[in-house]
Coordinates of C-alpha atoms in Angstrom, one line a residue:
Chain A
M1 CA 25.9 4.4 -15.5
A2 CA 29.1 6.3 -15.8
R3 CA 30.3 3.9 -18.5
G4 CA 30.3 5.2 -22.0
I5 CA 26.6 5.7 -23.0
S6 CA 26.2 6.4 -26.7
P7 CA 24.4 9.7 -27.0
T8 CA 21.6 8.1 -29.2
R9 CA 20.7 5.8 -26.6
K10 CA 20.6 8.6 -24.1
I11 CA 18.3 10.7 -26.1
G12 CA 16.0 7.7 -26.9
M13 CA 16.0 6.8 -23.2
T14 CA 15.1 10.6 -22.6
V15 CA 12.0 10.5 -24.9
L16 CA 10.6 7.0 -23.7
A17 CA 11.1 8.1 -20.1
W18 CA 9.3 11.5 -20.7
A19 CA 6.6 9.7 -22.7
V20 CA 6.1 7.4 -19.9
G21 CA 6.1 10.3 -17.3
F22 CA 3.8 12.4 -19.2
L23 CA 1.1 9.4 -19.4
I24 CA 1.1 8.7 -16.0
F25 CA 0.8 12.3 -15.0
F26 CA -1.6 13.1 -17.6
P27 CA -4.8 12.5 -15.6
I28 CA -3.7 15.1 -13.3
L29 CA -2.7 17.6 -16.0
W30 CA -5.7 17.3 -17.4
T31 CA -7.6 17.9 -14.1
V32 CA -5.6 21.3 -13.7
L33 CA -6.2 22.4 -17.5
T34 CA -10.1 21.7 -17.1
S35 CA -10.1 23.7 -14.0
F36 CA -9.3 26.5 -15.8
K37 CA -12.1 25.9 -18.6
T38 CA -15.7 27.1 -18.8
E39 CA -18.1 24.0 -18.5
L40 CA -18.7 24.2 -22.2
D41 CA -14.9 24.1 -23.0
A42 CA -14.7 21.2 -20.5
I43 CA -16.9 18.9 -22.6
A44 CA -15.9 20.3 -25.8
I45 CA -15.5 17.6 -29.0
P46 CA -13.0 17.1 -29.9
P47 CA -11.1 18.0 -26.4
K48 CA -9.3 21.3 -25.9
F49 CA -5.8 21.0 -25.0
L50 CA -4.6 24.4 -24.5
V51 CA -6.3 26.7 -26.7
F52 CA -9.4 27.7 -24.8
D53 CA -10.5 30.4 -22.7
W54 CA -8.8 30.4 -19.5
T55 CA -10.9 31.4 -16.7
T56 CA -10.6 31.1 -13.0
E57 CA -14.7 31.2 -12.5
N58 CA -14.8 27.7 -11.1
Y59 CA -12.5 28.5 -8.5
A60 CA -14.5 31.3 -7.4
A61 CA -17.6 29.2 -7.6
I62 CA -16.3 26.5 -5.5
Q63 CA -15.3 28.9 -2.8
E64 CA -18.6 30.6 -2.9
Q65 CA -21.2 27.9 -3.5
R66 CA -20.5 24.8 -1.9
N67 CA -18.8 26.0 1.9
Y68 CA -15.6 24.6 0.7
F69 CA -13.9 26.3 3.4
S70 CA -15.3 24.3 6.2
F71 CA -14.3 21.1 4.5
L72 CA -10.8 22.6 3.9
M73 CA -10.6 23.5 7.6
N74 CA -12.0 19.9 8.4
S75 CA -8.9 18.3 6.5
I76 CA -6.4 20.7 8.2
Y77 CA -7.7 20.1 11.4
L78 CA -7.9 16.3 10.9
S79 CA -4.5 16.0 9.5
L80 CA -2.7 18.1 12.0
G81 CA -4.7 16.9 14.9
S82 CA -4.5 13.2 14.4
T83 CA -0.4 13.9 13.4
A84 CA 0.1 15.7 16.8
L85 CA -1.5 13.1 18.7
G86 CA 0.2 10.3 17.2
L87 CA 3.6 12.0 17.5
L88 CA 2.8 12.7 21.3
I89 CA 2.1 8.8 21.9
A90 CA 4.9 7.6 19.5
I91 CA 7.7 9.7 20.4
P92 CA 8.3 8.1 24.0
A93 CA 7.4 4.7 22.7
A94 CA 9.8 4.6 19.8
W95 CA 12.6 6.8 22.0
A96 CA 12.2 3.9 24.5
M97 CA 12.4 1.1 21.7
A98 CA 15.4 2.7 20.3
F99 CA 17.5 3.5 23.2
S100 CA 16.5 0.7 25.9
P101 CA 15.8 -2.3 23.7
T102 CA 14.9 -5.4 25.4
K103 CA 14.4 -8.9 23.9
R104 CA 10.7 -8.4 23.6
T105 CA 11.1 -5.0 21.8
K106 CA 11.2 -6.6 18.0
D107 CA 8.0 -8.8 18.9
V108 CA 6.2 -5.3 20.1
L109 CA 7.3 -4.0 16.9
L110 CA 6.1 -6.7 14.7
W111 CA 2.7 -6.7 16.8
M112 CA 2.1 -2.9 16.0
L113 CA 2.7 -3.7 12.5
S114 CA 0.1 -6.5 12.5
T115 CA -2.6 -4.3 14.1
K116 CA -2.4 -2.7 10.5
M117 CA -3.3 -6.0 8.9
M118 CA -6.4 -5.9 10.8
P119 CA -9.1 -5.0 8.1
A120 CA -10.9 -1.5 8.8
V121 CA -14.2 -3.2 7.9
G122 CA -13.5 -5.5 11.0
A123 CA -13.9 -2.6 13.4
L124 CA -16.5 -0.2 11.4
V125 CA -19.9 -2.1 13.2
P126 CA -18.8 -1.3 16.7
I127 CA -16.9 2.2 15.8
T128 CA -20.5 3.2 14.2
I129 CA -22.2 2.2 17.3
L130 CA -19.6 3.5 19.9
F131 CA -20.0 6.8 18.0
R132 CA -23.7 6.7 17.5
N133 CA -24.1 6.2 21.2
F134 CA -21.8 8.7 22.4
G135 CA -22.6 11.1 19.8
L136 CA -19.3 11.1 18.1
L137 CA -20.6 10.8 14.5
D138 CA -19.7 13.5 12.1
S139 CA -17.3 15.0 15.3
R140 CA -13.7 16.1 14.5
I141 CA -12.5 15.0 17.8
G142 CA -13.7 11.2 17.1
L143 CA -12.5 11.1 13.9
I144 CA -8.9 12.6 14.8
V145 CA -8.5 9.7 17.4
I146 CA -9.4 7.1 14.6
L147 CA -7.0 8.4 12.2
C148 CA -4.4 8.7 14.7
L149 CA -4.7 5.2 15.9
I150 CA -4.7 3.8 12.4
N151 CA -1.6 5.3 11.7
L152 CA 0.0 5.1 14.9
P153 CA 1.9 1.9 13.9
I154 CA 3.6 3.6 10.9
I155 CA 4.5 6.6 13.2
V156 CA 6.2 4.5 15.4
W157 CA 7.9 2.1 13.1
M158 CA 9.3 5.2 11.1
L159 CA 10.5 7.2 14.1
Y160 CA 12.2 3.7 15.7
T161 CA 14.2 3.6 12.4
Y162 CA 15.3 7.1 12.8
F163 CA 16.3 7.1 16.3
K164 CA 18.0 3.7 15.8
E165 CA 20.2 6.0 13.7
I166 CA 21.2 8.3 16.3
P167 CA 24.5 6.7 18.0
G168 CA 24.0 5.6 21.5
E169 CA 27.3 6.9 22.8
I170 CA 25.9 10.7 22.6
L171 CA 23.4 9.6 25.0
E172 CA 26.0 8.1 27.2
A173 CA 28.1 11.0 27.4
A174 CA 25.2 13.2 28.1
R175 CA 24.4 10.8 31.0
M176 CA 28.1 11.1 32.4
D177 CA 27.4 14.7 32.4
G178 CA 24.7 14.1 34.5
A179 CA 21.6 15.1 32.2
S180 CA 18.4 14.1 33.4
L181 CA 15.8 11.8 31.2
V182 CA 14.2 14.9 30.4
K183 CA 17.1 16.8 29.5
E184 CA 18.5 14.0 27.5
I185 CA 15.2 13.8 25.5
T186 CA 14.6 17.7 25.2
Q187 CA 18.3 18.9 24.8
V188 CA 20.2 16.2 23.0
L189 CA 18.1 13.7 21.4
T190 CA 15.6 16.0 20.1
P191 CA 17.7 18.5 18.0
M192 CA 19.4 14.9 16.2
A193 CA 15.9 13.6 15.9
L194 CA 14.1 16.6 14.2
P195 CA 14.9 15.6 10.6
G196 CA 13.3 12.0 11.2
I197 CA 10.2 13.7 13.1
A198 CA 9.6 16.1 10.3
S199 CA 9.3 13.3 7.5
T200 CA 7.2 11.4 10.0
I201 CA 4.8 14.5 10.3
L202 CA 4.8 14.8 6.6
L203 CA 3.9 11.2 5.9
N204 CA 1.3 11.2 8.2
V205 CA -0.1 14.4 7.0
I206 CA -0.3 13.0 3.5
L207 CA -2.1 9.8 4.9
A208 CA -4.6 11.4 7.1
W209 CA -5.3 14.2 4.3
N210 CA -6.2 11.3 1.7
E211 CA -7.6 9.0 4.0
A212 CA -11.4 7.9 2.5
F213 CA -12.6 5.0 4.3
W214 CA -13.6 6.3 7.9
T215 CA -13.7 9.8 6.9
L216 CA -16.6 9.1 4.4
L217 CA -18.4 6.8 6.7
L218 CA -18.1 8.6 10.0
T219 CA -19.0 12.1 8.8
T220 CA -22.0 13.9 6.9
T221 CA -21.3 17.8 7.1
N222 CA -19.8 19.0 10.3
A223 CA -16.6 17.3 10.3
A224 CA -16.7 16.1 6.7
P225 CA -12.9 16.8 5.0
L226 CA -12.3 17.5 1.5
S227 CA -12.5 14.1 0.3
A228 CA -16.2 13.8 1.4
F229 CA -16.6 17.2 -0.2
I230 CA -15.0 15.7 -3.6
A231 CA -17.1 12.3 -3.3
S232 CA -20.6 14.8 -3.2
F233 CA -19.4 15.4 -6.7
S234 CA -20.3 11.8 -7.8
S235 CA -24.0 12.3 -8.2
P236 CA -24.2 13.6 -11.7
Q237 CA -26.1 17.1 -11.8
G238 CA -25.5 18.3 -15.3
N239 CA -22.2 19.6 -16.4
F240 CA -19.9 20.0 -13.9
Y241 CA -16.4 18.8 -15.1
A242 CA -14.8 22.2 -14.6
K243 CA -15.9 22.9 -11.1
L244 CA -14.9 19.1 -10.1
S245 CA -11.7 19.7 -11.5
A246 CA -11.1 23.1 -9.8
A247 CA -12.2 21.4 -6.5
S248 CA -10.0 18.6 -7.0
T249 CA -7.2 20.5 -8.0
L250 CA -7.8 22.7 -4.8
A251 CA -7.7 19.3 -2.7
I252 CA -4.6 17.8 -4.1
A253 CA -2.2 20.4 -4.5
P254 CA -0.8 20.9 -0.9
I255 CA -0.4 17.2 -0.4
L256 CA 1.1 16.8 -4.1
I257 CA 3.8 19.7 -3.1
I258 CA 4.6 18.0 0.4
G259 CA 4.7 14.5 -1.3
W260 CA 7.1 15.8 -3.9
F261 CA 9.5 17.4 -1.4
S262 CA 9.3 14.3 1.0
Q263 CA 9.7 11.4 -1.6
K264 CA 12.6 9.8 -0.2
Q265 CA 11.2 9.5 3.4
L266 CA 8.0 8.4 2.0
V267 CA 9.9 4.8 0.8
R268 CA 11.1 4.3 4.4
G269 CA 7.9 5.0 6.3
L270 CA 5.4 3.1 4.0
T271 CA 8.0 0.0 4.0
F272 CA 8.5 0.2 7.7
G273 CA 12.3 0.9 7.2
A274 CA 12.5 -2.5 5.4
V275 CA 13.6 -0.6 2.1
K276 CA 15.7 2.5 2.4
Chain B
M1 CA 23.6 0.9 29.2
A2 CA 20.1 -0.2 30.6
T3 CA 19.6 0.3 34.4
L4 CA 16.9 -0.8 36.2
H5 CA 15.6 3.0 36.3
T6 CA 15.7 3.5 32.5
K7 CA 14.0 0.1 32.1
S8 CA 10.9 0.9 34.0
A9 CA 11.1 4.4 32.5
A10 CA 11.4 3.1 29.0
R11 CA 8.1 0.8 29.8
A12 CA 6.4 3.7 31.1
M13 CA 7.2 5.4 27.7
M14 CA 5.8 2.6 25.6
A15 CA 2.8 2.2 27.7
P16 CA 0.7 4.8 26.0
A17 CA 1.4 3.4 22.3
V18 CA 1.3 -0.2 23.3
I19 CA -2.2 0.4 25.4
A20 CA -3.6 2.5 22.7
L21 CA -3.0 -0.1 20.0
F22 CA -4.2 -3.1 22.3
V23 CA -7.3 -1.5 22.9
W24 CA -8.0 -0.4 19.4
M25 CA -7.4 -4.1 18.2
I26 CA -9.2 -5.9 20.9
V27 CA -12.2 -3.7 21.8
P28 CA -13.8 -3.5 18.3
L29 CA -12.9 -6.9 17.6
A30 CA -14.7 -8.2 21.0
L31 CA -17.7 -5.9 20.2
T32 CA -18.0 -7.4 16.6
L33 CA -17.9 -11.0 17.8
W34 CA -20.4 -10.3 20.6
F35 CA -22.9 -8.3 18.2
S36 CA -22.4 -11.0 15.4
T37 CA -24.5 -13.3 17.6
L38 CA -27.2 -11.1 18.0
R39 CA -30.2 -10.3 16.1
Y40 CA -29.3 -6.6 16.2
S41 CA -30.8 -3.9 14.0
F42 CA -30.9 -0.2 14.2
Y43 CA -34.6 -0.6 13.5
G44 CA -35.3 -3.3 15.9
I45 CA -36.2 -3.0 19.7
D46 CA -34.7 -6.3 21.1
T47 CA -31.2 -8.0 20.4
P48 CA -31.8 -11.5 21.2
F49 CA -29.0 -13.9 21.1
V50 CA -29.1 -16.1 17.9
G51 CA -25.9 -18.0 17.7
F52 CA -24.3 -18.6 14.4
E53 CA -27.7 -17.4 12.3
N54 CA -26.0 -14.3 11.0
Y55 CA -22.9 -16.2 9.9
T56 CA -25.3 -18.6 7.8
Y57 CA -27.2 -15.6 6.6
F58 CA -24.1 -13.7 5.5
L59 CA -22.3 -16.5 4.1
T60 CA -25.2 -17.8 2.1
D61 CA -25.9 -14.2 0.8
P62 CA -25.1 -14.6 -3.1
R63 CA -23.8 -11.0 -2.6
F64 CA -21.1 -12.4 -0.2
L65 CA -19.6 -14.9 -2.9
S66 CA -19.6 -11.8 -5.6
A67 CA -18.1 -9.9 -3.2
F68 CA -15.5 -12.5 -2.4
Q69 CA -14.6 -12.8 -6.0
N70 CA -14.1 -9.2 -6.6
T71 CA -11.9 -8.8 -3.8
L72 CA -9.8 -11.6 -5.1
I73 CA -9.8 -10.0 -8.6
L74 CA -9.1 -6.6 -7.5
V75 CA -6.2 -7.3 -5.4
L76 CA -4.6 -9.9 -7.8
G77 CA -5.2 -7.6 -10.6
V78 CA -4.0 -4.3 -9.2
L79 CA -0.8 -6.3 -7.7
F80 CA -0.3 -7.8 -11.2
V81 CA -0.2 -4.3 -13.1
T82 CA 1.7 -2.4 -10.2
V83 CA 4.6 -5.0 -9.7
V84 CA 5.3 -5.8 -13.4
G85 CA 4.7 -2.1 -14.5
G86 CA 6.5 -0.8 -11.4
T87 CA 9.6 -3.1 -12.5
L88 CA 9.5 -1.9 -16.2
I89 CA 9.1 1.7 -15.2
A90 CA 11.8 1.5 -12.6
L91 CA 14.3 -0.2 -14.9
L92 CA 13.5 2.8 -17.3
L93 CA 14.1 5.3 -14.7
D94 CA 17.3 3.6 -13.6
Q95 CA 18.9 4.2 -17.0
A96 CA 20.8 7.6 -17.8
F97 CA 18.4 10.3 -19.6
F98 CA 18.1 13.9 -19.3
G99 CA 15.6 15.3 -16.6
Q100 CA 15.4 12.2 -14.3
S101 CA 14.3 14.2 -11.2
A102 CA 11.5 15.9 -13.3
V103 CA 10.3 12.6 -14.7
R104 CA 10.5 11.0 -11.3
L105 CA 8.1 13.7 -9.9
L106 CA 5.6 13.2 -12.9
V107 CA 5.6 9.4 -12.1
L108 CA 5.1 9.8 -8.4
A109 CA 2.4 12.2 -8.5
P110 CA -0.7 9.9 -8.6
F111 CA 0.2 8.4 -5.1
F112 CA -0.5 11.8 -3.8
V113 CA -3.9 12.1 -5.1
M114 CA -6.8 11.5 -2.7
P115 CA -8.7 8.4 -3.6
T116 CA -11.9 10.3 -4.3
V117 CA -10.4 13.0 -6.5
A118 CA -8.7 9.8 -8.4
A119 CA -11.6 7.8 -8.9
L120 CA -13.8 10.7 -10.0
V121 CA -11.4 12.5 -12.4
W122 CA -11.0 8.8 -14.1
K123 CA -14.8 8.4 -14.1
N124 CA -15.4 11.7 -15.6
M125 CA -12.9 12.9 -17.5
M126 CA -10.9 9.7 -18.7
M127 CA -13.3 6.6 -19.1
N128 CA -16.6 8.7 -19.8
P129 CA -17.7 7.1 -23.0
V130 CA -18.8 10.5 -24.6
Y131 CA -16.6 13.2 -23.2
G132 CA -13.8 11.2 -21.7
V133 CA -10.4 11.5 -23.2
I134 CA -9.8 7.7 -23.7
S135 CA -12.9 7.8 -25.8
Q136 CA -11.9 10.4 -27.7
V137 CA -8.3 9.1 -28.3
L138 CA -10.2 5.7 -29.4
A139 CA -12.5 8.0 -31.9
A140 CA -9.5 9.8 -33.5
L141 CA -8.0 6.0 -34.3
G142 CA -11.7 5.2 -35.5
L143 CA -12.3 2.7 -32.9
P144 CA -15.8 2.7 -31.1
P145 CA -16.0 4.2 -27.7
V146 CA -16.2 2.1 -24.6
D147 CA -18.5 2.2 -21.6
W148 CA -15.8 1.6 -19.1
L149 CA -17.8 1.6 -15.9
N150 CA -21.1 0.4 -17.0
N151 CA -19.5 -2.6 -19.2
Y152 CA -16.4 -3.3 -17.4
P153 CA -17.0 -1.8 -14.0
L154 CA -14.4 -4.0 -12.1
L155 CA -11.5 -3.7 -14.8
S156 CA -12.2 0.2 -14.6
I157 CA -11.6 0.2 -10.8
I158 CA -8.4 -2.2 -11.3
I159 CA -7.3 0.4 -13.8
I160 CA -8.1 3.4 -11.3
V161 CA -6.5 1.7 -8.2
A162 CA -3.4 0.5 -10.4
W163 CA -2.8 4.2 -11.2
Q164 CA -2.8 5.4 -7.7
W165 CA -0.3 2.4 -6.8
L166 CA 1.9 2.1 -9.4
P167 CA 4.0 5.2 -8.3
F168 CA 4.3 3.5 -4.8
A169 CA 5.5 0.2 -6.7
T170 CA 7.9 2.1 -8.9
L171 CA 9.5 4.1 -6.2
I172 CA 10.1 1.4 -3.9
L173 CA 11.5 -0.9 -6.6
L174 CA 13.9 1.8 -8.2
T175 CA 15.1 2.4 -4.7
S176 CA 16.1 -1.3 -4.6
L177 CA 17.4 -1.1 -8.0
Q178 CA 19.7 1.9 -7.0
S179 CA 21.2 -0.1 -4.2
L180 CA 22.5 -2.9 -6.7
S181 CA 26.0 -2.5 -7.4
E182 CA 27.4 -1.9 -10.8
D183 CA 30.5 -4.2 -10.1
Q184 CA 28.4 -7.1 -10.1
K185 CA 26.8 -6.4 -13.4
E186 CA 29.8 -5.2 -15.0
A187 CA 31.4 -8.6 -13.8
A188 CA 28.4 -10.3 -15.6
E189 CA 28.8 -8.4 -18.5
M190 CA 32.6 -9.5 -18.9
D191 CA 31.5 -12.9 -18.8
G192 CA 29.1 -12.6 -21.7
A193 CA 26.0 -12.4 -20.2
G194 CA 23.4 -10.6 -22.0
P195 CA 20.9 -8.0 -20.8
L196 CA 17.9 -10.3 -20.1
S197 CA 20.2 -12.8 -18.3
I198 CA 21.6 -10.2 -16.3
F199 CA 18.1 -9.1 -15.4
F200 CA 16.9 -12.3 -14.5
Y201 CA 19.9 -13.6 -12.5
I202 CA 21.2 -10.9 -10.8
T203 CA 18.8 -7.8 -11.0
L204 CA 15.6 -9.5 -10.2
P205 CA 17.1 -11.7 -7.3
H206 CA 18.4 -8.3 -5.8
M207 CA 14.9 -6.9 -5.9
K208 CA 13.0 -9.8 -4.4
R209 CA 12.9 -8.3 -0.8
A210 CA 11.5 -4.9 -2.2
I211 CA 9.0 -6.8 -4.7
T212 CA 7.8 -8.7 -1.3
V213 CA 7.5 -5.4 0.7
V214 CA 5.4 -4.0 -2.1
I215 CA 3.1 -7.0 -2.5
L216 CA 2.6 -7.1 1.5
I217 CA 1.9 -3.5 1.9
Q218 CA -0.4 -3.1 -1.2
T219 CA -2.4 -6.1 -0.3
I220 CA -3.3 -4.5 3.0
F221 CA -4.3 -1.3 1.6
I222 CA -6.2 -2.9 -1.5
L223 CA -8.1 -5.1 0.4
S224 CA -10.1 -2.1 2.2
I225 CA -10.4 -0.3 -1.0
Y226 CA -13.7 1.6 -0.4
A227 CA -14.0 5.4 -1.8
E228 CA -13.1 4.2 -5.5
I229 CA -16.1 1.9 -5.5
F230 CA -18.2 4.4 -3.4
V231 CA -17.9 7.3 -6.1
T232 CA -17.6 5.5 -9.0
T233 CA -20.3 2.8 -9.3
G234 CA -21.8 2.9 -6.0
G235 CA -21.3 -0.8 -5.5
G236 CA -23.4 -3.4 -6.8
T237 CA -22.8 -7.0 -7.1
S238 CA -20.4 -6.4 -10.1
S239 CA -18.0 -4.4 -8.2
S240 CA -18.5 -4.5 -4.5
N241 CA -15.5 -6.1 -2.5
L242 CA -16.1 -7.3 1.2
T243 CA -15.3 -4.1 2.5
F244 CA -17.6 -2.3 0.7
F245 CA -20.5 -5.1 0.9
I246 CA -20.1 -5.0 4.7
A247 CA -20.2 -1.2 4.9
T248 CA -23.3 -1.3 2.8
L249 CA -25.1 -3.7 5.5
I250 CA -24.5 -1.3 8.4
Q251 CA -24.8 2.0 6.5
L252 CA -28.2 1.1 4.4
D253 CA -29.3 -1.8 6.0
G254 CA -28.6 -0.9 9.6
D255 CA -28.2 -4.7 10.0
V256 CA -25.6 -4.7 13.1
G257 CA -25.8 -8.4 13.6
T258 CA -24.9 -9.7 9.9
A259 CA -22.5 -6.8 9.1
S260 CA -20.9 -8.1 12.4
A261 CA -20.6 -11.5 10.9
G262 CA -19.2 -10.3 8.1
G263 CA -16.5 -8.1 9.7
I264 CA -15.4 -11.5 11.3
V265 CA -15.4 -13.2 8.1
A266 CA -13.3 -10.3 6.7
V267 CA -10.7 -10.5 9.5
I268 CA -10.5 -14.2 9.4
L269 CA -9.7 -13.9 5.6
A270 CA -7.4 -11.0 6.0
N271 CA -5.6 -13.4 8.4
I272 CA -5.5 -16.3 6.1
V273 CA -4.0 -14.1 3.6
S274 CA -1.4 -12.5 5.8
I275 CA -0.4 -16.1 7.2
F276 CA -0.2 -17.3 3.5
L277 CA 1.6 -13.8 2.3
V278 CA 4.1 -14.0 5.2
R279 CA 4.9 -17.4 4.9
L280 CA 5.1 -17.5 1.0
V281 CA 7.7 -14.5 1.5
G282 CA 8.9 -14.7 5.1
K283 CA 12.1 -16.1 3.9
N284 CA 12.9 -13.0 1.8
L285 CA 12.1 -10.6 4.9
E286 CA 14.6 -12.2 7.2
A287 CA 17.5 -11.7 5.1

């Protein structure tokens, strides 16, 4: 696009692109704005855009009333726990497939991807019953295992595509120097693989944080994360838009920021390396 | 470079992931299959073998047919909006304009919003017939308000889910668009091709693979939509998809047998869809 572009065209495109961006972003912007309104201003007709009495009372109310903190902690436990467990299982597997590939490696990878095709509802009944019988309903550990398993194919794939890019000659050189398998992994491979592992962590935290099938169906209070906390606002109980907005803003802010930082890696991870 | 020693080491390193996923795939499926042949309820005592009774019961339930239709409409509706909209927005973002990276962030944002938040924000603050922004805008234009979720529940859910997935489609398609070489377009321009023929003969074929990926991945996720229905309409025949209907069978009715039969039906349908999809688009992915 380095060729001569008329300034008028560029300005026109700027207006159009910003308009589209604003329109798509508007529901989020509106939520953040509403979170700073009083409940009365939140339902004012006509709506108040920027001129209203800015207040942080909703944030205070959320943190006090509805044990928001325990939901937040559960979201953190679940997303970090499932990510850590997933990495523990996936890093060795992805390493082996990237550096000691066999004829069947591609089949194994495709098979792993195919487990993602299985609809969650096909496993819902037995998981519910197993969880009931083993007292795992509404437990963090049970949910961590489930969240780890549903995202494991994505973690393996993503790590695999990153590991593939590390030149094999470096490993061979390390082996010539007599490095053991453990040393090879910890001292040669890991430093080179860290960026890829970091992106994988980010993507998996995003996916686990926003998961809303298993978390809604397998928890009630003890292990319920923020997605379940927000869902509890769905039953109408008077005017609650401002508080819903404050809770929503708190729930999405950390992930939005992480997501904005890792947008490029996101493409790779979610397309299993098919689009870079 | 692979010696016997490293080969067995590689196998050992792959084992935990392979075993975990194998167990995750096989055990629930086998149990679902088994339960689907039993008259099994949370509130019953015995669990006698009943053969295909649960399947007959599930498939002849009028709620099954509506859930099946809703699932199809939901998936196709969201795919249509996101692929067409995503292509147009990707083409726009690929142009030269001021503040490219800022606009990218704005467009990308909805993807990071958790499903329950997205659905409740749209339900209350956008689509509410009285206080919702859409109704206010309509009123300002002199048009009557619309009670979105009561009158058009499925369309409303399509809008919400499409809003969540539009950024994903846009981002993937934009990434693909940016890998298209300028030379090709320039050569076509020299030969006198207009923007439309450049789009249909050069840009679109180049994006085929990315569009394929978008369709495949979105289909997997949209088949399992649950939270958006749970917090907006709470189900019902006009907006439940198969996932939601089957979840209701076990959560509300405690009917393990029928829910299991439904689970197996859902797995079979998903497999048909994926075989169909993979065959339809298989050539694209190979390249």
